[in-house]
Amino acid sequence: MAAPDYDVIVVGSGAAGLSAAISAAGHGATVLVVEADTQVGGSSRLSGGHFYAADTSLQRRAGIRDSAARMFHHYMTLNQWLVEPAVVRRYCDLSGATFEWLQNLGVNFPRNGLYQSGVGTIPRGHQPEGGGQAVIHVLDAHRQKLGIDMVFDTRVDTLVTNNKGAITGIRSGNVEASAGAVVIATGGFGANDALIKKYYPQAWASGDWRWYIGTDKAQGDGLQLGRAVGAGIQGENRGLLLVTPGFSRDLEVLLPNWLILVNAQGRRFADETAPYTVLSGLIQQQAAGSDEPGRVWAVFDETARANAKPNPASQAYWVADVLARKADEGIIHRAPSLAALADAMGCHGPGLQGTVQTYNEHLNPGQGEAGDPVFFKTVTPATQPIQTPPFYAVEVQQTMAGRTSTA
């Protein structure tokens, strides 16, 4: 039997693919990386590069006590145990060591880049200097140093198998390469509408609101390749959707605390400053028991609009001039009274008026969670009663919109 062309072939050159290639080469294997794009990095190159890990040297230097077990239980609870426990536990157990490996390769994770993620109480988010592009730069430099072969603009369309069903290589068009092992690291399927509809119907339901930040090469090749050789596919309809008013196709992770969210009955249903990890699920709940998608609006008044300033934790779209322009364009409803605003929204008028009256009566600006005794959102001095006409409302929806993390 002829020797294979390579010991290992890695399909995909994002953070996962490059890491696999470097690890294999470091153990003496001959390695080929095959990339469908014309440049290295995949969607990892476009990401923030944030790494979620437990029991890291950065945490310890900051005096933070953490463990893989704590991370596992938080991760599983947050996801209501709807993800594969064995896979998550493996990730948690290896996260700290993998973080140290990346650091030792030269990825710089500054101490001030350690932060709490979503609803977590322990800082496990590690933000690298230079984002995902810097992570890819470090990994690719090591790939080149180790002499790992790379081919670009090559989409693998077939996993080659022998008569026993074992995978023995890859094929791209009429070109084949053999290997002792093949690693599939092709990333997601955010750029493939057909696969979104099939495997992520919750995101597909967003319709025209749905958009994707990432490489257009993220076509779900790994799913297609695996399915063709009999691999099982699990995890349908799982993912994280973000909340957006649709002002721009950019990443918006937080809503300002000076607005309220109301449903079709005109009632609040959430802390408007809740982490994006849970807020989209609360919005989805508004459709429960209805044949129609749940509609949700952000409501505020002229005082809030006129004083709206950029928030460092979110994008600069909830600002005075943008809000005025969107109202002029008709994207935001603007009305002289709450009753007229409810008519424009198509929501229950008395419900909206009662909600705003209750909100105004109980609001204590600048008192933190104590300033909102109903939903306990963090109230700042900028969070004022909704009482100055004209009044505004813009529909918000959950949508698939985000950058890939190296984690």
mmCIF file of C-alpha atoms in Angstrom:
data_model
loop_
_atom_site.group_PDB
_atom_site.id
_atom_site.type_symbol
_atom_site.label_atom_id
_atom_site.label_comp_id
_atom_site.label_asym_id
_atom_site.label_seq_id
_atom_site.Cartn_x
_atom_site.Cartn_y
_atom_site.Cartn_z
ATOM 1 C CA MET A 1 0.000 0.000 0.000
ATOM 2 C CA ALA A 2 1.366 3.413 -0.980
ATOM 3 C CA ALA A 3 2.149 5.906 1.752
ATOM 4 C CA PRO A 4 -0.402 8.717 2.072
ATOM 5 C CA ASP A 5 0.410 12.159 0.724
ATOM 6 C CA TYR A 6 0.086 13.560 4.274
ATOM 7 C CA ASP A 7 -0.332 12.232 7.762
ATOM 8 C CA VAL A 8 -3.083 14.784 8.430
ATOM 9 C CA ILE A 9 -5.224 16.976 6.177
ATOM 10 C CA VAL A 10 -7.108 19.852 7.836
ATOM 11 C CA VAL A 11 -10.079 21.329 5.999
ATOM 12 C CA GLY A 12 -10.484 24.985 6.993
ATOM 13 C CA SER A 13 -7.961 27.599 8.129
ATOM 14 C CA GLY A 14 -9.820 29.390 10.893
ATOM 15 C CA ALA A 15 -8.594 29.346 14.484
ATOM 16 C CA ALA A 16 -9.709 25.729 14.939
ATOM 17 C CA GLY A 17 -8.126 24.496 11.719
ATOM 18 C CA LEU A 18 -4.815 26.257 12.250
ATOM 19 C CA SER A 19 -4.659 25.059 15.855
ATOM 20 C CA ALA A 20 -5.250 21.463 14.760
ATOM 21 C CA ALA A 21 -2.598 21.746 12.059
ATOM 22 C CA ILE A 22 -0.005 23.241 14.415
ATOM 23 C CA SER A 23 -0.714 20.621 17.070
ATOM 24 C CA ALA A 24 -0.382 17.763 14.570
ATOM 25 C CA ALA A 25 2.832 19.153 13.086
ATOM 26 C CA GLY A 26 4.202 19.676 16.572
ATOM 27 C CA HIS A 27 3.863 15.921 17.108
ATOM 28 C CA GLY A 28 5.831 15.197 13.947
ATOM 29 C CA ALA A 29 2.999 14.791 11.434
ATOM 30 C CA THR A 30 3.115 16.025 7.846
ATOM 31 C CA VAL A 31 0.141 18.339 7.413
ATOM 32 C CA LEU A 32 -1.848 20.016 4.638
ATOM 33 C CA VAL A 33 -4.409 22.775 5.288
ATOM 34 C CA VAL A 34 -7.067 23.286 2.599
ATOM 35 C CA GLU A 35 -8.927 26.620 2.540
ATOM 36 C CA ALA A 36 -11.912 27.510 0.334
ATOM 37 C CA ASP A 37 -11.221 31.241 0.589
ATOM 38 C CA THR A 38 -8.379 33.161 -1.016
ATOM 39 C CA GLN A 39 -6.937 34.132 2.362
ATOM 40 C CA VAL A 40 -6.289 32.512 5.702
ATOM 41 C CA GLY A 41 -8.533 32.802 8.745
ATOM 42 C CA GLY A 42 -12.145 32.104 7.824
ATOM 43 C CA SER A 43 -14.674 33.845 10.058
ATOM 44 C CA SER A 44 -12.177 33.792 12.941
ATOM 45 C CA ARG A 45 -10.296 36.515 11.070
ATOM 46 C CA LEU A 46 -13.392 38.727 11.285
ATOM 47 C CA SER A 47 -14.162 37.940 14.920
ATOM 48 C CA GLY A 48 -13.320 39.631 18.177
ATOM 49 C CA GLY A 49 -11.219 36.586 18.995
ATOM 50 C CA HIS A 50 -12.610 36.394 22.533
ATOM 51 C CA PHE A 51 -11.777 33.178 24.378
ATOM 52 C CA TYR A 52 -14.040 31.764 27.113
ATOM 53 C CA ALA A 53 -11.958 29.746 29.567
ATOM 54 C CA ALA A 54 -11.648 28.742 33.221
ATOM 55 C CA ASP A 55 -8.718 28.468 35.622
ATOM 56 C CA THR A 56 -6.342 30.532 33.492
ATOM 57 C CA SER A 57 -3.152 32.300 34.499
ATOM 58 C CA LEU A 58 -4.836 35.620 33.712
ATOM 59 C CA GLN A 59 -7.639 34.830 36.165
ATOM 60 C CA ARG A 60 -5.202 33.739 38.839
ATOM 61 C CA ARG A 61 -3.139 36.915 38.477
ATOM 62 C CA ALA A 62 -6.370 38.875 38.969
ATOM 63 C CA GLY A 63 -7.156 36.897 42.129
ATOM 64 C CA ILE A 64 -10.094 35.058 40.548
ATOM 65 C CA ARG A 65 -10.705 31.485 41.676
ATOM 66 C CA ASP A 66 -12.337 29.389 38.995
ATOM 67 C CA SER A 67 -12.508 25.806 37.749
ATOM 68 C CA ALA A 68 -13.609 23.772 34.750
ATOM 69 C CA ALA A 69 -16.387 22.246 36.868
ATOM 70 C CA ARG A 70 -17.830 25.675 37.710
ATOM 71 C CA MET A 71 -17.624 26.708 34.090
ATOM 72 C CA PHE A 72 -19.380 23.499 33.004
ATOM 73 C CA HIS A 73 -22.304 23.926 35.393
ATOM 74 C CA HIS A 74 -22.744 27.581 34.427
ATOM 75 C CA TYR A 75 -22.598 26.766 30.714
ATOM 76 C CA MET A 76 -25.098 23.919 30.969
ATOM 77 C CA THR A 77 -27.518 25.831 33.186
ATOM 78 C CA LEU A 78 -27.435 28.872 30.902
ATOM 79 C CA ASN A 79 -28.275 26.623 27.950
ATOM 80 C CA GLN A 80 -30.959 24.676 29.874
ATOM 81 C CA TRP A 81 -28.981 21.467 29.198
ATOM 82 C CA LEU A 82 -29.961 21.669 25.532
ATOM 83 C CA VAL A 83 -26.345 21.150 24.454
ATOM 84 C CA GLU A 84 -24.309 17.948 24.544
ATOM 85 C CA PRO A 85 -22.908 17.563 28.100
ATOM 86 C CA ALA A 86 -19.920 15.427 27.084
ATOM 87 C CA VAL A 87 -18.839 17.913 24.425
ATOM 88 C CA VAL A 88 -19.265 20.890 26.757
ATOM 89 C CA ARG A 89 -17.397 19.154 29.587
ATOM 90 C CA ARG A 90 -14.513 18.349 27.270
ATOM 91 C CA TYR A 91 -14.390 21.974 26.146
ATOM 92 C CA CYS A 92 -14.437 23.251 29.734
ATOM 93 C CA ASP A 93 -11.790 20.789 30.908
ATOM 94 C CA LEU A 94 -9.401 21.794 28.122
ATOM 95 C CA SER A 95 -10.223 25.523 27.974
ATOM 96 C CA GLY A 96 -7.578 26.613 30.473
ATOM 97 C CA ALA A 97 -4.785 24.564 28.903
ATOM 98 C CA THR A 98 -5.790 25.729 25.414
ATOM 99 C CA PHE A 99 -5.731 29.346 26.573
ATOM 100 C CA GLU A 100 -2.201 28.900 27.938
ATOM 101 C CA TRP A 101 -1.177 27.239 24.666
ATOM 102 C CA LEU A 102 -2.398 30.242 22.671
ATOM 103 C CA GLN A 103 -0.665 32.621 25.062
ATOM 104 C CA ASN A 104 2.582 30.715 24.754
ATOM 105 C CA LEU A 105 2.372 30.901 20.961
ATOM 106 C CA GLY A 106 2.334 34.677 21.269
ATOM 107 C CA VAL A 107 -1.313 35.765 21.406
ATOM 108 C CA ASN A 108 -1.444 38.681 23.854
ATOM 109 C CA PHE A 109 -4.333 38.632 26.330
ATOM 110 C CA PRO A 110 -3.971 41.819 28.425
ATOM 111 C CA ARG A 111 -5.187 41.760 32.010
ATOM 112 C CA ASN A 112 -7.702 44.540 31.345
ATOM 113 C CA GLY A 113 -9.232 42.307 28.665
ATOM 114 C CA LEU A 114 -10.644 39.901 31.279
ATOM 115 C CA TYR A 115 -14.411 40.385 31.655
ATOM 116 C CA GLN A 116 -17.710 38.805 32.686
ATOM 117 C CA SER A 117 -19.656 37.337 29.780
ATOM 118 C CA GLY A 118 -23.436 37.503 29.486
ATOM 119 C CA VAL A 119 -25.053 36.434 32.762
ATOM 120 C CA GLY A 120 -21.850 35.001 34.211
ATOM 121 C CA THR A 121 -20.647 36.187 37.613
ATOM 122 C CA ILE A 122 -17.061 34.996 37.154
ATOM 123 C CA PRO A 123 -14.872 36.796 34.580
ATOM 124 C CA ARG A 124 -14.084 34.105 32.004
ATOM 125 C CA GLY A 125 -14.053 36.180 28.828
ATOM 126 C CA HIS A 126 -10.487 36.757 27.603
ATOM 127 C CA GLN A 127 -10.152 39.453 24.944
ATOM 128 C CA PRO A 128 -6.967 39.319 22.852
ATOM 129 C CA GLU A 129 -5.147 42.424 21.766
ATOM 130 C CA GLY A 130 -5.873 42.918 18.074
ATOM 131 C CA GLY A 131 -8.971 40.721 17.985
ATOM 132 C CA GLY A 132 -9.421 37.659 15.805
ATOM 133 C CA GLN A 133 -7.138 39.014 13.104
ATOM 134 C CA ALA A 134 -4.224 39.045 15.559
ATOM 135 C CA VAL A 135 -4.997 35.489 16.701
ATOM 136 C CA ILE A 136 -4.967 34.293 13.090
ATOM 137 C CA HIS A 137 -1.729 36.198 12.398
ATOM 138 C CA VAL A 138 0.026 34.415 15.287
ATOM 139 C CA LEU A 139 -1.318 30.984 14.347
ATOM 140 C CA ASP A 140 -0.503 31.353 10.659
ATOM 141 C CA ALA A 141 3.029 32.502 11.459
ATOM 142 C CA HIS A 142 3.526 29.264 13.388
ATOM 143 C CA ARG A 143 1.943 27.300 10.542
ATOM 144 C CA GLN A 144 4.520 28.721 8.157
ATOM 145 C CA LYS A 145 7.389 28.227 10.625
ATOM 146 C CA LEU A 146 6.517 24.534 10.916
ATOM 147 C CA GLY A 147 6.431 24.120 7.135
ATOM 148 C CA ILE A 148 2.767 23.146 7.009
ATOM 149 C CA ASP A 149 1.477 23.173 3.431
ATOM 150 C CA MET A 150 -1.523 25.369 2.613
ATOM 151 C CA VAL A 151 -3.701 25.592 -0.481
ATOM 152 C CA PHE A 152 -6.223 28.411 -1.022
ATOM 153 C CA ASP A 153 -9.293 28.815 -3.208
ATOM 154 C CA THR A 154 -9.919 25.073 -2.932
ATOM 155 C CA ARG A 155 -13.259 23.745 -1.765
ATOM 156 C CA VAL A 156 -13.279 20.119 -0.646
ATOM 157 C CA ASP A 157 -16.348 18.441 -2.105
ATOM 158 C CA THR A 158 -15.765 14.791 -1.141
ATOM 159 C CA LEU A 159 -14.254 12.764 1.680
ATOM 160 C CA VAL A 160 -12.553 9.785 0.063
ATOM 161 C CA THR A 161 -13.204 6.416 1.746
ATOM 162 C CA ASN A 162 -11.883 2.908 1.256
ATOM 163 C CA ASN A 163 -13.931 -0.277 0.889
ATOM 164 C CA LYS A 164 -14.231 -0.508 4.678
ATOM 165 C CA GLY A 165 -15.697 2.977 4.980
ATOM 166 C CA ALA A 166 -12.596 4.516 6.534
ATOM 167 C CA ILE A 167 -11.768 8.054 5.424
ATOM 168 C CA THR A 168 -8.507 8.048 3.501
ATOM 169 C CA GLY A 169 -8.351 11.539 2.014
ATOM 170 C CA ILE A 170 -10.149 14.364 0.252
ATOM 171 C CA ARG A 171 -11.200 15.309 -3.248
ATOM 172 C CA SER A 172 -11.650 18.751 -4.773
ATOM 173 C CA GLY A 173 -12.934 18.511 -8.300
ATOM 174 C CA ASN A 174 -10.666 16.014 -10.038
ATOM 175 C CA VAL A 175 -7.804 16.399 -7.568
ATOM 176 C CA GLU A 176 -7.321 13.969 -4.695
ATOM 177 C CA ALA A 177 -4.979 13.959 -1.704
ATOM 178 C CA SER A 178 -4.619 11.015 0.654
ATOM 179 C CA ALA A 179 -4.072 11.162 4.411
ATOM 180 C CA GLY A 180 -3.930 9.031 7.510
ATOM 181 C CA ALA A 181 -6.504 11.355 9.130
ATOM 182 C CA VAL A 182 -8.751 14.216 8.028
ATOM 183 C CA VAL A 183 -9.797 17.024 10.399
ATOM 184 C CA ILE A 184 -12.974 18.917 9.476
ATOM 185 C CA ALA A 185 -12.693 22.514 10.709
ATOM 186 C CA THR A 186 -14.866 24.272 8.149
ATOM 187 C CA GLY A 187 -16.714 26.573 10.523
ATOM 188 C CA GLY A 188 -20.424 27.355 10.432
ATOM 189 C CA PHE A 189 -23.181 27.685 7.842
ATOM 190 C CA GLY A 190 -24.211 31.304 8.340
ATOM 191 C CA ALA A 191 -23.834 32.101 4.640
ATOM 192 C CA ASN A 192 -25.977 29.181 3.460
ATOM 193 C CA ASP A 193 -29.692 30.028 3.433
ATOM 194 C CA ALA A 194 -30.766 26.463 2.654
ATOM 195 C CA LEU A 195 -28.956 25.071 5.690
ATOM 196 C CA ILE A 196 -30.220 27.854 7.943
ATOM 197 C CA LYS A 197 -33.763 26.990 6.914
ATOM 198 C CA LYS A 198 -33.134 23.279 7.519
ATOM 199 C CA TYR A 199 -31.036 23.317 10.683
ATOM 200 C CA TYR A 200 -31.853 26.669 12.308
ATOM 201 C CA PRO A 201 -35.541 27.424 11.589
ATOM 202 C CA GLN A 202 -35.725 29.817 14.528
ATOM 203 C CA ALA A 203 -33.189 32.056 12.787
ATOM 204 C CA TRP A 204 -34.827 31.508 9.403
ATOM 205 C CA ALA A 205 -38.100 32.815 10.855
ATOM 206 C CA SER A 206 -36.474 36.253 11.177
ATOM 207 C CA GLY A 207 -36.964 36.662 7.427
ATOM 208 C CA ASP A 208 -35.602 39.921 6.061
ATOM 209 C CA TRP A 209 -34.297 40.806 9.526
ATOM 210 C CA ARG A 210 -31.780 37.978 9.313
ATOM 211 C CA TRP A 211 -28.204 38.773 8.385
ATOM 212 C CA TYR A 212 -24.767 37.379 8.985
ATOM 213 C CA ILE A 213 -21.328 38.752 9.807
ATOM 214 C CA GLY A 214 -18.670 36.395 8.539
ATOM 215 C CA THR A 215 -17.027 35.032 5.466
ATOM 216 C CA ASP A 216 -19.286 34.084 2.568
ATOM 217 C CA LYS A 217 -17.393 30.778 2.466
ATOM 218 C CA ALA A 218 -19.191 29.617 5.629
ATOM 219 C CA GLN A 219 -21.449 27.269 3.675
ATOM 220 C CA GLY A 220 -21.656 24.382 6.126
ATOM 221 C CA ASP A 221 -19.211 22.223 4.170
ATOM 222 C CA GLY A 222 -18.459 20.113 7.235
ATOM 223 C CA LEU A 223 -22.129 19.154 7.582
ATOM 224 C CA GLN A 224 -22.405 18.233 3.922
ATOM 225 C CA LEU A 225 -19.137 16.276 3.883
ATOM 226 C CA GLY A 226 -19.982 14.396 7.069
ATOM 227 C CA ARG A 227 -23.510 13.559 6.023
ATOM 228 C CA ALA A 228 -22.236 12.136 2.711
ATOM 229 C CA VAL A 229 -20.171 9.509 4.547
ATOM 230 C CA GLY A 230 -22.881 8.612 7.050
ATOM 231 C CA ALA A 231 -22.059 10.901 9.970
ATOM 232 C CA GLY A 232 -24.864 11.744 12.385
ATOM 233 C CA ILE A 233 -25.893 15.383 12.704
ATOM 234 C CA GLN A 234 -27.124 16.741 16.023
ATOM 235 C CA GLY A 235 -27.900 20.140 17.492
ATOM 236 C CA GLU A 236 -30.600 21.436 15.158
ATOM 237 C CA ASN A 237 -32.159 24.789 15.972
ATOM 238 C CA ARG A 238 -29.590 25.754 18.578
ATOM 239 C CA GLY A 239 -27.840 29.087 18.641
ATOM 240 C CA LEU A 240 -27.749 32.581 20.025
ATOM 241 C CA LEU A 241 -29.905 35.264 18.449
ATOM 242 C CA LEU A 242 -29.361 38.955 19.109
ATOM 243 C CA VAL A 243 -31.860 41.787 19.417
ATOM 244 C CA THR A 244 -31.909 44.565 16.832
ATOM 245 C CA PRO A 245 -34.126 47.429 15.650
ATOM 246 C CA GLY A 246 -32.735 46.888 12.161
ATOM 247 C CA PHE A 247 -31.082 50.311 11.924
ATOM 248 C CA SER A 248 -27.917 48.841 10.456
ATOM 249 C CA ARG A 249 -26.393 45.476 9.672
ATOM 250 C CA ASP A 250 -23.818 45.643 12.397
ATOM 251 C CA LEU A 251 -23.349 44.033 15.769
ATOM 252 C CA GLU A 252 -25.666 45.548 18.414
ATOM 253 C CA VAL A 253 -25.532 43.691 21.715
ATOM 254 C CA LEU A 254 -27.189 46.016 24.240
ATOM 255 C CA LEU A 255 -30.226 48.273 24.387
ATOM 256 C CA PRO A 256 -30.031 51.661 26.126
ATOM 257 C CA ASN A 257 -31.568 51.775 29.607
ATOM 258 C CA TRP A 258 -33.756 54.814 28.877
ATOM 259 C CA LEU A 259 -36.328 52.895 26.809
ATOM 260 C CA ILE A 260 -38.878 50.239 27.683
ATOM 261 C CA LEU A 261 -39.811 47.106 25.764
ATOM 262 C CA VAL A 262 -43.498 46.300 25.350
ATOM 263 C CA ASN A 263 -45.411 43.481 23.685
ATOM 264 C CA ALA A 264 -48.638 43.419 21.672
ATOM 265 C CA GLN A 265 -50.621 44.015 24.879
ATOM 266 C CA GLY A 266 -48.583 47.141 25.550
ATOM 267 C CA ARG A 267 -46.970 45.562 28.607
ATOM 268 C CA ARG A 268 -43.346 45.358 29.701
ATOM 269 C CA PHE A 269 -42.003 41.819 29.946
ATOM 270 C CA ALA A 270 -38.291 42.142 30.740
ATOM 271 C CA ASP A 271 -35.428 44.105 32.177
ATOM 272 C CA GLU A 272 -34.474 46.035 29.062
ATOM 273 C CA THR A 273 -30.798 45.904 30.039
ATOM 274 C CA ALA A 274 -30.783 42.101 30.354
ATOM 275 C CA PRO A 275 -27.832 40.388 28.649
ATOM 276 C CA TYR A 276 -28.327 39.574 25.001
ATOM 277 C CA THR A 277 -27.829 35.931 25.962
ATOM 278 C CA VAL A 278 -31.327 35.897 27.464
ATOM 279 C CA LEU A 279 -33.180 38.882 25.986
ATOM 280 C CA SER A 280 -33.811 37.268 22.596
ATOM 281 C CA GLY A 281 -35.417 34.295 24.337
ATOM 282 C CA LEU A 282 -37.712 36.620 26.283
ATOM 283 C CA ILE A 283 -38.744 38.273 23.017
ATOM 284 C CA GLN A 284 -39.394 34.880 21.452
ATOM 285 C CA GLN A 285 -41.686 34.061 24.388
ATOM 286 C CA GLN A 286 -44.015 36.852 23.353
ATOM 287 C CA ALA A 287 -45.149 34.641 20.460
ATOM 288 C CA ALA A 288 -46.064 31.731 22.745
ATOM 289 C CA GLY A 289 -49.603 30.498 22.169
ATOM 290 C CA SER A 290 -50.078 32.686 19.106
ATOM 291 C CA ASP A 291 -50.240 31.872 15.411
ATOM 292 C CA GLU A 292 -48.502 35.176 14.692
ATOM 293 C CA PRO A 293 -44.892 36.081 15.487
ATOM 294 C CA GLY A 294 -44.648 37.991 18.749
ATOM 295 C CA ARG A 295 -44.111 41.677 18.041
ATOM 296 C CA VAL A 296 -42.078 43.775 20.439
ATOM 297 C CA TRP A 297 -41.373 47.510 20.439
ATOM 298 C CA ALA A 298 -38.895 49.793 22.131
ATOM 299 C CA VAL A 299 -40.765 52.868 23.426
ATOM 300 C CA PHE A 300 -39.292 56.226 24.500
ATOM 301 C CA ASP A 301 -40.076 59.938 24.424
ATOM 302 C CA GLU A 302 -38.580 63.142 23.006
ATOM 303 C CA THR A 303 -36.476 63.831 26.097
ATOM 304 C CA ALA A 304 -34.784 60.459 25.773
ATOM 305 C CA ARG A 305 -34.292 60.903 22.025
ATOM 306 C CA ALA A 306 -32.820 64.385 22.323
ATOM 307 C CA ASN A 307 -30.388 63.302 25.053
ATOM 308 C CA ALA A 308 -29.413 59.952 23.529
ATOM 309 C CA LYS A 309 -25.647 59.603 23.384
ATOM 310 C CA PRO A 310 -23.360 56.749 22.271
ATOM 311 C CA ASN A 311 -22.928 53.975 24.808
ATOM 312 C CA PRO A 312 -19.428 52.450 24.888
ATOM 313 C CA ALA A 313 -20.953 49.018 25.487
ATOM 314 C CA SER A 314 -23.123 49.153 22.362
ATOM 315 C CA GLN A 315 -23.122 50.547 18.863
ATOM 316 C CA ALA A 316 -23.695 54.241 18.209
ATOM 317 C CA TYR A 317 -27.116 53.868 16.588
ATOM 318 C CA TRP A 318 -29.283 54.759 19.576
ATOM 319 C CA VAL A 319 -28.231 58.426 19.364
ATOM 320 C CA ALA A 320 -30.239 61.611 18.873
ATOM 321 C CA ASP A 321 -29.544 62.363 15.215
ATOM 322 C CA VAL A 322 -29.898 58.756 14.057
ATOM 323 C CA LEU A 323 -33.196 58.343 15.917
ATOM 324 C CA ALA A 324 -34.558 61.550 14.396
ATOM 325 C CA ARG A 325 -33.526 60.437 10.914
ATOM 326 C CA LYS A 326 -35.065 56.985 11.348
ATOM 327 C CA ALA A 327 -38.308 58.620 12.506
ATOM 328 C CA ASP A 328 -38.298 60.866 9.430
ATOM 329 C CA GLU A 329 -37.786 57.759 7.284
ATOM 330 C CA GLY A 330 -40.759 56.056 8.954
ATOM 331 C CA ILE A 331 -38.680 53.232 10.452
ATOM 332 C CA ILE A 332 -39.464 54.589 13.919
ATOM 333 C CA HIS A 333 -43.090 55.467 14.717
ATOM 334 C CA ARG A 334 -43.498 59.038 16.014
ATOM 335 C CA ALA A 335 -46.788 60.252 17.484
ATOM 336 C CA PRO A 336 -48.105 63.189 19.550
ATOM 337 C CA SER A 337 -49.715 60.924 22.182
ATOM 338 C CA LEU A 338 -49.401 57.431 23.572
ATOM 339 C CA ALA A 339 -52.844 56.573 22.208
ATOM 340 C CA ALA A 340 -51.782 57.600 18.707
ATOM 341 C CA LEU A 341 -48.507 55.740 19.133
ATOM 342 C CA ALA A 342 -50.365 52.544 20.096
ATOM 343 C CA ASP A 343 -52.501 52.874 16.951
ATOM 344 C CA ALA A 344 -49.380 53.185 14.805
ATOM 345 C CA MET A 345 -47.799 50.170 16.518
ATOM 346 C CA GLY A 346 -50.951 48.078 16.347
ATOM 347 C CA CYS A 347 -50.768 47.280 20.051
ATOM 348 C CA HIS A 348 -53.326 47.559 22.878
ATOM 349 C CA GLY A 349 -53.694 51.279 23.620
ATOM 350 C CA PRO A 350 -54.948 51.178 27.235
ATOM 351 C CA GLY A 351 -52.283 48.582 28.013
ATOM 352 C CA LEU A 352 -49.498 50.816 26.707
ATOM 353 C CA GLN A 353 -50.821 53.880 28.531
ATOM 354 C CA GLY A 354 -51.168 51.940 31.796
ATOM 355 C CA THR A 355 -47.661 50.501 31.432
ATOM 356 C CA VAL A 356 -46.099 53.923 30.892
ATOM 357 C CA GLN A 357 -48.077 55.418 33.793
ATOM 358 C CA THR A 358 -46.900 52.643 36.149
ATOM 359 C CA TYR A 359 -43.332 52.956 34.885
ATOM 360 C CA ASN A 360 -43.298 56.722 35.432
ATOM 361 C CA GLU A 361 -44.813 56.493 38.914
ATOM 362 C CA HIS A 362 -42.245 53.986 40.171
ATOM 363 C CA LEU A 363 -39.141 55.164 38.340
ATOM 364 C CA ASN A 364 -36.346 56.587 40.501
ATOM 365 C CA PRO A 365 -33.596 57.850 38.165
ATOM 366 C CA GLY A 366 -30.031 57.190 39.266
ATOM 367 C CA GLN A 367 -30.945 54.535 41.838
ATOM 368 C CA GLY A 368 -29.623 51.470 40.022
ATOM 369 C CA GLU A 369 -31.834 48.383 40.302
ATOM 370 C CA ALA A 370 -33.804 50.087 43.092
ATOM 371 C CA GLY A 371 -34.906 52.667 40.550
ATOM 372 C CA ASP A 372 -37.128 50.116 38.781
ATOM 373 C CA PRO A 373 -39.061 48.122 41.412
ATOM 374 C CA VAL A 374 -40.983 46.194 38.731
ATOM 375 C CA PHE A 375 -38.228 44.613 36.594
ATOM 376 C CA PHE A 376 -35.177 45.888 38.496
ATOM 377 C CA LYS A 377 -33.228 47.128 35.504
ATOM 378 C CA THR A 378 -30.226 49.313 36.228
ATOM 379 C CA VAL A 379 -31.523 52.892 36.212
ATOM 380 C CA THR A 380 -29.105 55.768 35.606
ATOM 381 C CA PRO A 381 -29.719 59.529 35.749
ATOM 382 C CA ALA A 382 -30.350 59.335 31.985
ATOM 383 C CA THR A 383 -33.330 57.034 32.613
ATOM 384 C CA GLN A 384 -36.199 59.502 32.860
ATOM 385 C CA PRO A 385 -39.999 59.137 32.861
ATOM 386 C CA ILE A 386 -41.610 58.718 29.443
ATOM 387 C CA GLN A 387 -43.766 61.836 29.378
ATOM 388 C CA THR A 388 -42.540 64.365 26.798
ATOM 389 C CA PRO A 389 -44.199 64.239 23.346
ATOM 390 C CA PRO A 390 -43.669 63.273 20.666
ATOM 391 C CA PHE A 391 -43.474 59.631 21.638
ATOM 392 C CA TYR A 392 -41.518 57.026 19.702
ATOM 393 C CA ALA A 393 -41.691 53.274 19.086
ATOM 394 C CA VAL A 394 -39.518 51.012 16.961
ATOM 395 C CA GLU A 395 -39.996 47.309 16.471
ATOM 396 C CA VAL A 396 -37.140 45.092 17.598
ATOM 397 C CA GLN A 397 -36.636 41.481 16.667
ATOM 398 C CA GLN A 398 -34.267 38.658 17.403
ATOM 399 C CA THR A 399 -31.965 37.918 14.517
ATOM 400 C CA MET A 400 -28.975 35.844 13.593
ATOM 401 C CA ALA A 401 -26.254 38.465 13.636
ATOM 402 C CA GLY A 402 -22.834 38.029 15.119
ATOM 403 C CA ARG A 403 -19.171 37.368 14.697
ATOM 404 C CA THR A 404 -17.580 34.037 15.384
ATOM 405 C CA SER A 405 -15.458 33.621 18.491
ATOM 406 C CA THR A 406 -12.238 31.643 18.678
ATOM 407 C CA ALA A 407 -13.857 29.822 21.580
#
